[in-house]
Amino acid sequence: FFTNCVIGHLWHAIPGARFKRMYGQDYNRHAYELIDSTSDHLHWAGGHWTSSRDGRGAHDQAGGGHAHCGTMIYLGDNWPDSYRGHVYTCNIHGRRLNADRLELRGCGYVGKRGFDLFHNDDPWHRGVALDYGPDGSVFVLDWCDLGECHDNDGVHRSSGRIYRFRHGADARLPAFDLQKKSDTELADLQLHKNDWWVRQARRILAERAVAGHRMDAVHRQLWQMFERNPAVTRKLRALWCLHVTGGLDEKRLLELLEHREERIRVWAVRLLCDGDRVSEPARKKFETMAASEPCGLVRSYLASALHRLPPRQRFTLAGALAGQEKDAGDRTQPLMIWYGLEPAVTLDPAASLTLALTTPMAKLRQFIARRLTETENHLDLLIAAVSRGKETSVQEQLLEGIRDGLKGRKQVKAPERWREIYALLTASKSPAVRNLARVLALTFDDPQARKELLSLVRDQRAGMEDRISAIQALVNAGVAELGDVLLLTLKEKSLRSASLRALAAY
């Protein structure tokens, strides 16, 4: 997890994800949509972000302001257990620490508003970093300046402070040197409640393994810890330490993909994807488990694994994940699948359209159609796929993708079967399908469709929704004959408002 400044503050970092940013666009123009903040709230009361700089009033109640710096998930052993596992960040303008609770939801997490901790009345307080130490206390770095990130006069270079937050009576740790501990003693520290000791011990063991120390005894000790300790957190610590010391091979990781604990399966996927490429046995196992995996978080990391496969080998795994109806409305999973599938779409248009026609994920279907439209010579395939769509919702989403892919283009050559399929679409029971068909007909510079739309606008017996849709399509296409027709429709009260707006745009 990481925090951010100005826009949403909390983000769940998944390999391969693409996130919204304050300014600019993603460097891949085919991403189409970016993942938003993990939190379901802001720490300011809305409006333009500059309005929260004083951290008062409604902004104070919401959390203090838009700007955050530093991130800590408390896993120490001094603060009460009720504080453990929450995300803490420095709120710069609010001069406090914000806390969010992490809750699993769907294929990821949601950050829920927690409590505010440590409110400093000093107007110079600027929290910029925080972390817990070996005694479980939390240290907060204070820039201590009247300005903020926009202050560049550089006149306060020596005013920083460090705050230490401890629960209960102060107690100093005796001096220690972890480098003097044996390998087995460092392995034992993987069971320590304070994760500071766990991480430092793991780092030292990794350094010793790289330096050539024999780790056989440590590996036996860690595997015993993994198999016998009932706590999944301790199993994970053993697993991570085995990984960094060379005690975890692919065979064991493939076996762990079937572990009863979902967090173990998550990390088995992640560690199998730790290199540039996924092995053939791992790829086949991912494809098998994707269709039946019950845990959304595991499915999210399987989608992340798409990036480690050669593009042409991504369709089976992507198809299995895209077939999960329970993920169709998920906040991130359709996008994660799209980011992994996108480089492969134009390499095999037929396979892409097969996936588009069968997935319950509307966004994925629309994006596949859009991506193929933006590449030459795929319109015939796309329009044929639209005609094969068994549900109007499928047709609508494919047409939306084609429309978006053709945006800004005019007088595009119509597909071969366009007149036949246009007649089918304009007879649809779905107003959205009929409207999209008309928009595309004008993009294809279809003279017959232009006449039909002008006639539809004039036809007082036609449905009002269809007539307004026809007006909008003709305005967007800049059809010259529309002006005279609009003047005639001003006499109709129910159509007058739409006609006046069209004349203003015309």
Coordinates of C-alpha atoms in Angstrom, one line a residue:
F1 CA 0.0 0.0 0.0
F2 CA 1.1 3.6 -0.5
T3 CA -0.3 7.0 0.2
N4 CA -0.5 10.0 -2.2
C5 CA -0.9 13.7 -2.0
V6 CA -3.8 15.9 -3.3
I7 CA -5.9 13.2 -5.0
G8 CA -7.2 10.1 -3.2
H9 CA -4.8 9.2 -0.4
L10 CA -4.6 5.4 -0.2
W11 CA -3.7 3.0 -3.0
H12 CA -3.3 -0.8 -3.2
A13 CA -0.2 -1.5 -5.3
I14 CA -0.8 -4.5 -7.5
P15 CA 1.9 -5.4 -10.1
G16 CA 0.6 -4.4 -13.5
A17 CA -2.0 -2.0 -12.2
R18 CA -2.4 1.5 -13.7
F19 CA -3.5 4.3 -11.3
K20 CA -5.2 7.6 -11.6
R21 CA -2.9 10.6 -11.1
M22 CA -3.4 14.3 -10.4
Y23 CA -2.3 15.5 -13.8
G24 CA -1.5 14.0 -17.1
Q25 CA -2.5 10.7 -18.7
D26 CA -1.1 7.2 -18.5
Y27 CA 1.7 6.6 -20.9
N28 CA -0.3 3.7 -22.4
R29 CA -3.0 5.4 -24.4
H30 CA -4.9 2.0 -24.7
A31 CA -5.4 1.7 -20.9
Y32 CA -8.7 3.6 -21.4
E33 CA -9.5 3.7 -17.7
L34 CA -7.3 3.9 -14.6
I35 CA -7.8 2.5 -11.1
D36 CA -9.0 4.9 -8.5
S37 CA -8.0 5.2 -4.8
T38 CA -8.6 2.2 -2.5
S39 CA -10.1 4.4 0.2
D40 CA -13.9 5.1 0.2
H41 CA -13.4 8.6 1.6
L42 CA -11.3 11.8 1.4
H43 CA -9.6 13.5 4.3
W44 CA -11.0 16.9 3.2
A45 CA -14.6 18.0 2.7
G46 CA -14.5 18.2 -1.1
G47 CA -14.3 21.2 -3.4
H48 CA -11.0 22.3 -4.9
W49 CA -8.1 20.8 -3.0
T50 CA -6.6 24.3 -2.3
S51 CA -9.6 25.0 0.0
S52 CA -8.4 22.5 2.6
R53 CA -5.0 24.2 3.2
D54 CA -6.0 25.6 6.6
G55 CA -7.3 22.2 7.8
R56 CA -10.3 23.8 9.6
G57 CA -14.1 23.6 9.7
A58 CA -15.5 20.8 7.5
H59 CA -12.0 19.8 6.4
D60 CA -11.0 19.3 10.1
Q61 CA -14.0 17.0 10.6
A62 CA -13.1 15.0 7.5
G63 CA -9.5 14.5 8.4
G64 CA -7.6 17.7 8.1
G65 CA -6.8 18.3 4.4
H66 CA -5.8 16.9 1.0
A67 CA -2.1 16.5 1.4
H68 CA -0.5 13.4 2.9
C69 CA 3.1 12.3 3.4
G70 CA 4.5 9.0 4.7
T71 CA 2.9 5.6 5.2
M72 CA 2.9 3.1 8.0
I73 CA 1.0 -0.1 8.7
Y74 CA 1.6 -0.6 12.4
L75 CA 2.9 -4.0 13.1
G76 CA 4.8 -3.2 16.3
D77 CA 4.4 -4.5 19.8
N78 CA 4.0 -1.4 22.0
W79 CA 0.7 0.1 20.9
P80 CA -2.5 -1.7 21.9
D81 CA -3.6 -4.5 19.5
S82 CA -6.6 -2.3 18.4
Y83 CA -4.1 -0.1 16.5
R84 CA -2.4 -3.0 14.8
G85 CA -2.8 -3.5 11.1
H86 CA -4.2 0.0 10.4
V87 CA -2.7 2.4 7.8
Y88 CA -1.3 5.6 9.2
T89 CA -0.2 8.7 7.3
C90 CA 0.8 12.3 8.1
N91 CA -1.8 14.8 7.1
I92 CA 0.3 17.9 6.4
H93 CA -2.3 20.7 6.6
G94 CA -4.3 18.9 9.3
R95 CA -1.2 18.6 11.5
R96 CA -2.1 15.1 12.6
L97 CA -2.0 11.4 11.8
N98 CA -4.9 9.9 9.8
A99 CA -5.7 6.2 10.2
D100 CA -7.6 3.9 7.8
R101 CA -8.8 0.4 8.4
L102 CA -8.1 -2.1 5.6
E103 CA -11.0 -4.4 4.7
L104 CA -11.1 -7.1 2.0
R105 CA -13.7 -6.4 -0.6
G106 CA -14.2 -8.3 -3.8
C107 CA -10.8 -8.7 -5.6
G108 CA -9.0 -6.1 -3.4
Y109 CA -9.3 -3.9 -0.4
V110 CA -11.2 -0.8 0.7
G111 CA -9.8 1.7 3.1
K112 CA -12.4 2.8 5.7
R113 CA -12.1 6.0 7.7
G114 CA -10.5 5.4 11.0
F115 CA -9.6 7.9 13.7
D116 CA -7.3 10.8 13.8
L117 CA -4.3 10.5 16.0
F118 CA -2.0 13.2 17.4
H119 CA -3.3 16.6 16.5
N120 CA -0.6 19.3 16.8
D121 CA -1.6 22.9 17.4
D122 CA 1.8 24.1 16.3
P123 CA 1.2 25.9 13.0
W124 CA 4.8 25.0 11.9
H125 CA 4.2 21.2 12.2
R126 CA 4.6 19.4 8.9
G127 CA 4.6 15.6 9.3
V128 CA 6.6 14.0 6.4
A129 CA 7.4 10.4 7.5
L130 CA 6.6 7.9 10.2
D131 CA 7.7 4.4 11.2
Y132 CA 7.8 2.1 14.2
G133 CA 11.1 1.0 15.8
P134 CA 12.5 -2.0 17.7
D135 CA 10.7 -1.0 20.9
G136 CA 7.4 -0.7 19.1
S137 CA 7.3 3.1 19.5
V138 CA 6.4 5.2 16.5
F139 CA 8.6 8.0 15.3
V140 CA 7.2 10.9 13.3
L141 CA 9.5 13.3 11.4
D142 CA 8.4 16.9 11.5
W143 CA 9.7 19.2 8.7
C144 CA 8.8 22.1 11.1
D145 CA 8.3 24.9 8.6
L146 CA 5.7 27.6 8.1
G147 CA 5.4 26.6 4.4
E148 CA 4.6 23.3 2.7
C149 CA 5.6 21.8 -0.6
H150 CA 5.1 25.1 -2.3
D151 CA 7.6 26.9 0.0
N152 CA 10.9 27.1 -1.8
D153 CA 12.8 30.0 -0.1
G154 CA 14.9 27.5 1.7
V155 CA 15.3 29.6 4.9
H156 CA 14.4 26.9 7.4
R157 CA 17.0 24.2 7.0
S158 CA 17.6 23.3 10.6
S159 CA 14.2 23.4 12.3
G160 CA 13.2 19.7 11.9
R161 CA 11.9 17.7 14.9
I162 CA 11.4 14.0 15.7
Y163 CA 8.4 12.9 17.8
R164 CA 8.3 9.5 19.5
F165 CA 4.9 8.0 20.5
R166 CA 4.9 5.2 23.0
H167 CA 2.0 3.5 24.9
G168 CA 2.5 3.1 28.6
A169 CA 5.6 3.7 30.7
D170 CA 8.8 4.5 28.9
A171 CA 11.3 1.6 28.7
R172 CA 14.6 1.7 27.0
L173 CA 15.8 -1.4 25.1
P174 CA 19.3 -2.6 26.1
A175 CA 21.9 -2.3 23.4
F176 CA 21.8 -5.0 20.8
D177 CA 23.6 -6.1 17.5
L178 CA 21.6 -8.4 15.3
Q179 CA 24.7 -9.0 13.2
K180 CA 26.2 -11.0 16.1
K181 CA 23.2 -13.4 16.2
S182 CA 23.5 -16.9 14.7
D183 CA 21.5 -17.9 11.7
T184 CA 19.1 -20.0 13.8
E185 CA 18.6 -17.1 16.2
L186 CA 17.7 -14.8 13.3
A187 CA 15.3 -17.5 12.0
D188 CA 13.6 -17.6 15.4
L189 CA 13.0 -13.8 15.2
Q190 CA 10.5 -14.6 12.4
L191 CA 8.1 -15.3 15.3
H192 CA 8.6 -11.9 17.0
K193 CA 5.4 -9.9 17.4
N194 CA 7.2 -6.7 16.3
D195 CA 7.7 -6.8 12.6
W196 CA 10.8 -4.5 12.9
W197 CA 12.8 -7.5 14.3
V198 CA 11.3 -9.8 11.7
R199 CA 12.4 -7.7 8.7
Q200 CA 15.8 -6.9 10.0
A201 CA 16.5 -10.5 10.7
R202 CA 15.2 -11.5 7.3
R203 CA 17.4 -9.0 5.6
I204 CA 20.5 -10.2 7.4
L205 CA 19.8 -13.8 6.6
A206 CA 19.3 -12.8 2.9
E207 CA 22.7 -11.1 2.9
R208 CA 24.4 -14.1 4.5
A209 CA 22.7 -16.4 1.9
V210 CA 24.0 -14.2 -1.0
A211 CA 27.5 -14.2 0.6
G212 CA 27.5 -18.0 0.5
H213 CA 26.5 -19.1 4.0
R214 CA 25.0 -22.6 4.1
M215 CA 21.3 -22.3 4.9
D216 CA 20.3 -25.9 5.2
A217 CA 19.6 -25.7 9.0
V218 CA 17.8 -22.4 8.6
H219 CA 15.6 -23.8 5.8
R220 CA 14.7 -26.9 7.9
Q221 CA 13.8 -24.6 10.8
L222 CA 11.7 -22.3 8.6
W223 CA 9.8 -25.2 6.9
Q224 CA 9.0 -26.6 10.4
M225 CA 7.7 -23.1 11.3
F226 CA 5.6 -23.0 8.2
E227 CA 4.1 -26.4 8.7
R228 CA 3.5 -26.4 12.5
N229 CA 2.6 -22.8 13.4
P230 CA -1.1 -22.3 13.1
A231 CA -1.0 -18.5 12.5
V232 CA -1.1 -17.6 8.8
T233 CA 1.1 -14.5 9.5
R234 CA 3.9 -16.7 10.8
K235 CA 3.5 -19.1 7.9
L236 CA 3.9 -16.1 5.6
R237 CA 7.0 -14.9 7.4
A238 CA 8.6 -18.3 7.1
L239 CA 7.7 -18.4 3.4
W240 CA 9.2 -14.9 2.7
C241 CA 12.4 -15.8 4.6
L242 CA 12.7 -19.1 2.7
H243 CA 12.3 -17.2 -0.6
V244 CA 15.0 -14.6 0.1
T245 CA 17.5 -17.2 1.4
G246 CA 17.0 -19.7 -1.5
G247 CA 15.0 -22.3 0.3
L248 CA 11.9 -22.2 -1.8
D249 CA 11.8 -23.9 -5.2
E250 CA 9.1 -23.9 -7.9
K251 CA 7.9 -27.4 -7.0
R252 CA 6.9 -26.3 -3.5
L253 CA 5.3 -23.1 -4.7
L254 CA 3.2 -25.0 -7.2
E255 CA 2.0 -27.2 -4.3
L256 CA 1.2 -24.1 -2.3
L257 CA -1.2 -22.9 -5.0
E258 CA -3.6 -25.5 -3.5
H259 CA -3.1 -24.5 0.2
R260 CA -6.2 -24.0 2.3
E261 CA -5.1 -20.5 3.4
E262 CA -6.0 -17.9 0.7
R263 CA -3.1 -15.7 1.7
I264 CA -0.7 -18.5 1.1
R265 CA -2.1 -19.0 -2.4
V266 CA -1.8 -15.2 -3.0
W267 CA 1.9 -15.3 -2.2
A268 CA 2.5 -18.5 -4.1
V269 CA 1.2 -16.7 -7.2
R270 CA 3.3 -13.6 -6.4
L271 CA 6.5 -15.5 -5.9
L272 CA 6.0 -17.6 -9.0
C273 CA 5.8 -14.3 -10.9
D274 CA 8.9 -12.9 -9.2
G275 CA 11.0 -13.2 -12.4
D276 CA 10.5 -11.9 -15.9
R277 CA 8.6 -14.9 -17.1
V278 CA 6.3 -17.5 -15.7
S279 CA 7.3 -21.1 -16.3
E280 CA 5.1 -23.5 -18.4
P281 CA 4.0 -25.6 -15.4
A282 CA 3.0 -22.4 -13.4
R283 CA 1.1 -21.0 -16.4
K284 CA -0.9 -24.2 -16.8
K285 CA -1.6 -24.3 -13.1
F286 CA -2.8 -20.6 -13.1
E287 CA -5.1 -21.4 -16.0
T288 CA -6.6 -24.3 -14.2
M289 CA -7.2 -22.6 -10.9
A290 CA -8.5 -19.3 -12.4
A291 CA -11.9 -20.7 -13.2
S292 CA -12.6 -22.1 -9.7
E293 CA -10.5 -20.0 -7.3
P294 CA -12.9 -18.8 -4.6
C295 CA -10.8 -15.9 -3.3
G296 CA -11.0 -12.5 -5.1
L297 CA -7.6 -11.4 -3.9
V298 CA -6.0 -14.5 -5.4
R299 CA -7.9 -13.9 -8.7
S300 CA -6.5 -10.3 -8.7
Y301 CA -3.0 -11.6 -8.5
L302 CA -3.7 -14.2 -11.2
A303 CA -4.7 -11.2 -13.4
S304 CA -1.5 -9.5 -12.4
A305 CA 0.3 -12.7 -13.6
L306 CA -0.8 -12.0 -17.2
H307 CA 2.0 -9.5 -17.5
R308 CA 4.5 -12.2 -17.0
L309 CA 3.2 -14.3 -19.9
P310 CA 4.1 -13.8 -23.6
P311 CA 1.2 -11.9 -25.1
R312 CA -0.1 -14.8 -27.3
Q313 CA -0.3 -17.1 -24.3
R314 CA -2.5 -14.8 -22.3
F315 CA -5.9 -15.7 -23.7
T316 CA -6.6 -18.9 -21.8
L317 CA -5.8 -17.3 -18.4
A318 CA -7.6 -14.1 -19.2
G319 CA -10.6 -15.9 -20.5
A320 CA -10.9 -18.0 -17.3
L321 CA -10.7 -14.9 -15.2
A322 CA -13.0 -12.9 -17.5
G323 CA -15.6 -15.7 -17.2
Q324 CA -16.1 -15.0 -13.4
E325 CA -19.5 -13.5 -13.2
K326 CA -19.0 -12.5 -9.6
D327 CA -16.2 -10.2 -10.7
A328 CA -18.1 -8.4 -13.4
G329 CA -19.0 -5.5 -11.2
D330 CA -15.7 -5.5 -9.2
R331 CA -13.9 -2.1 -8.9
T332 CA -10.6 -3.3 -10.1
Q333 CA -10.7 -6.9 -11.6
P334 CA -12.0 -6.1 -15.1
L335 CA -9.3 -3.4 -15.4
M336 CA -6.6 -5.7 -14.1
I337 CA -7.6 -8.3 -16.7
W338 CA -7.7 -5.6 -19.4
Y339 CA -4.2 -4.2 -18.6
G340 CA -2.8 -7.7 -19.0
L341 CA -4.8 -8.7 -22.1
E342 CA -4.4 -5.4 -24.0
P343 CA -1.0 -6.1 -25.7
A344 CA -2.4 -9.4 -27.0
V345 CA -5.7 -8.1 -28.5
T346 CA -4.5 -7.1 -31.9
L347 CA -2.3 -10.2 -32.2
D348 CA -5.3 -12.5 -32.3
P349 CA -8.5 -10.5 -33.1
A350 CA -10.6 -13.7 -33.4
A351 CA -9.7 -15.0 -30.0
S352 CA -10.2 -11.5 -28.6
L353 CA -13.7 -11.3 -30.0
T354 CA -14.6 -14.7 -28.7
L355 CA -13.6 -13.6 -25.2
A356 CA -15.6 -10.3 -25.7
L357 CA -18.7 -12.2 -26.7
T358 CA -18.6 -14.6 -23.8
T359 CA -17.4 -12.5 -20.8
P360 CA -20.0 -11.0 -18.4
M361 CA -17.6 -8.0 -17.9
A362 CA -19.1 -5.1 -19.9
K363 CA -16.1 -3.0 -19.5
L364 CA -13.8 -5.6 -20.9
R365 CA -16.0 -6.2 -23.9
Q366 CA -16.2 -2.5 -24.7
F367 CA -12.4 -2.1 -24.4
I368 CA -11.7 -5.1 -26.7
A369 CA -13.9 -3.6 -29.3
R370 CA -12.4 -0.2 -29.0
R371 CA -8.8 -1.5 -29.2
L372 CA -9.6 -3.5 -32.3
T373 CA -11.3 -0.5 -33.9
E374 CA -8.3 1.7 -33.3
T375 CA -6.3 -0.7 -35.4
E376 CA -6.9 -0.9 -39.1
N377 CA -8.8 -3.6 -40.9
H378 CA -10.8 -5.1 -38.0
L379 CA -14.2 -3.4 -38.6
D380 CA -15.6 -6.2 -40.7
L381 CA -14.9 -8.7 -37.8
L382 CA -16.3 -6.3 -35.2
I383 CA -19.6 -5.6 -37.0
A384 CA -20.0 -9.3 -37.6
A385 CA -19.5 -9.9 -33.9
V386 CA -22.1 -7.3 -33.1
S387 CA -24.6 -9.2 -35.2
R388 CA -23.8 -12.4 -33.3
G389 CA -24.4 -10.9 -29.9
K390 CA -27.3 -12.7 -28.4
E391 CA -28.3 -10.0 -25.9
T392 CA -28.9 -6.3 -26.7
S393 CA -26.5 -5.4 -23.8
V394 CA -23.7 -7.3 -25.6
Q395 CA -24.5 -5.5 -28.8
E396 CA -24.6 -2.1 -27.0
Q397 CA -21.2 -2.6 -25.3
L398 CA -19.5 -3.7 -28.6
L399 CA -21.0 -0.7 -30.4
E400 CA -19.9 1.6 -27.6
G401 CA -16.3 0.3 -28.1
I402 CA -16.5 0.8 -31.9
R403 CA -17.9 4.3 -31.4
D404 CA -15.1 5.2 -29.0
G405 CA -12.5 3.8 -31.3
L406 CA -13.7 5.9 -34.2
K407 CA -14.1 9.1 -32.2
G408 CA -12.8 12.1 -34.1
R409 CA -12.8 10.2 -37.5
K410 CA -15.1 11.0 -40.4
Q411 CA -16.0 9.4 -43.7
V412 CA -14.7 6.0 -42.5
K413 CA -15.1 3.2 -45.1
A414 CA -18.2 1.2 -44.0
P415 CA -17.7 -2.6 -43.3
E416 CA -18.9 -4.9 -46.1
R417 CA -22.1 -6.1 -44.4
W418 CA -22.9 -2.7 -42.9
R419 CA -26.3 -2.1 -44.6
E420 CA -27.6 -5.5 -43.6
I421 CA -26.4 -5.2 -40.0
Y422 CA -27.6 -1.6 -39.8
A423 CA -31.1 -2.7 -40.7
L424 CA -30.9 -5.3 -37.9
L425 CA -29.6 -2.9 -35.3
T426 CA -32.1 -0.1 -36.1
A427 CA -34.9 -2.6 -35.6
S428 CA -33.6 -3.5 -32.1
K429 CA -35.9 -3.1 -29.1
S430 CA -33.0 -1.3 -27.3
P431 CA -33.0 2.5 -27.8
A432 CA -29.3 2.5 -27.0
V433 CA -28.5 0.0 -29.8
R434 CA -30.6 2.0 -32.3
N435 CA -28.9 5.2 -31.4
L436 CA -25.4 3.8 -31.6
A437 CA -26.1 2.3 -35.0
R438 CA -27.2 5.7 -36.2
V439 CA -24.0 7.4 -34.9
L440 CA -21.9 4.8 -36.6
A441 CA -23.9 5.1 -39.9
L442 CA -23.0 8.8 -40.0
T443 CA -19.4 8.1 -39.2
F444 CA -19.4 5.7 -42.2
D445 CA -20.9 8.5 -44.3
D446 CA -23.9 6.3 -45.2
P447 CA -26.1 8.5 -47.5
Q448 CA -29.1 6.2 -47.0
A449 CA -28.8 6.4 -43.2
R450 CA -28.5 10.2 -43.4
K451 CA -31.8 10.3 -45.4
E452 CA -33.5 7.9 -42.9
L453 CA -32.4 10.0 -39.9
L454 CA -33.6 13.3 -41.4
S455 CA -36.9 11.6 -42.2
L456 CA -37.1 10.2 -38.6
V457 CA -36.6 13.7 -37.2
R458 CA -39.6 14.9 -39.3
D459 CA -41.8 12.0 -38.5
Q460 CA -44.3 13.0 -35.8
R461 CA -45.5 9.4 -35.5
A462 CA -42.0 8.2 -34.4
G463 CA -41.0 7.8 -30.8
M464 CA -39.7 10.9 -29.2
E465 CA -36.6 9.2 -27.8
D466 CA -35.6 8.0 -31.3
R467 CA -36.2 11.5 -32.8
I468 CA -34.0 13.2 -30.2
S469 CA -31.3 10.6 -30.7
A470 CA -31.4 11.2 -34.5
I471 CA -31.1 14.9 -33.9
Q472 CA -28.0 14.4 -31.7
A473 CA -26.4 12.1 -34.2
L474 CA -27.0 14.5 -37.1
V475 CA -25.6 17.5 -35.2
N476 CA -22.5 15.5 -34.2
A477 CA -21.9 14.6 -37.9
G478 CA -22.5 18.2 -39.0
V479 CA -25.2 17.2 -41.6
A480 CA -26.0 20.5 -43.5
E481 CA -29.6 19.6 -44.3
L482 CA -30.5 19.4 -40.6
G483 CA -30.9 23.1 -40.1
D484 CA -34.1 23.5 -42.2
V485 CA -35.6 20.4 -40.6
L486 CA -34.9 21.7 -37.1
L487 CA -36.8 24.9 -37.9
L488 CA -39.9 22.9 -38.7
T489 CA -39.7 20.9 -35.5
L490 CA -39.8 24.1 -33.4
K491 CA -43.6 23.9 -33.8
E492 CA -43.7 20.7 -31.7
K493 CA -43.7 21.5 -28.0
S494 CA -42.3 18.2 -26.9
L495 CA -39.3 18.5 -29.4
R496 CA -38.7 22.2 -29.1
S497 CA -36.1 22.1 -26.3
A498 CA -34.0 19.5 -28.1
S499 CA -34.3 21.4 -31.4
L500 CA -33.2 24.7 -29.9
R501 CA -30.1 23.1 -28.3
A502 CA -29.3 21.5 -31.6
L503 CA -29.7 24.8 -33.5
A504 CA -27.4 26.5 -30.9
A505 CA -24.7 23.8 -31.6
Y506 CA -25.4 23.8 -35.3

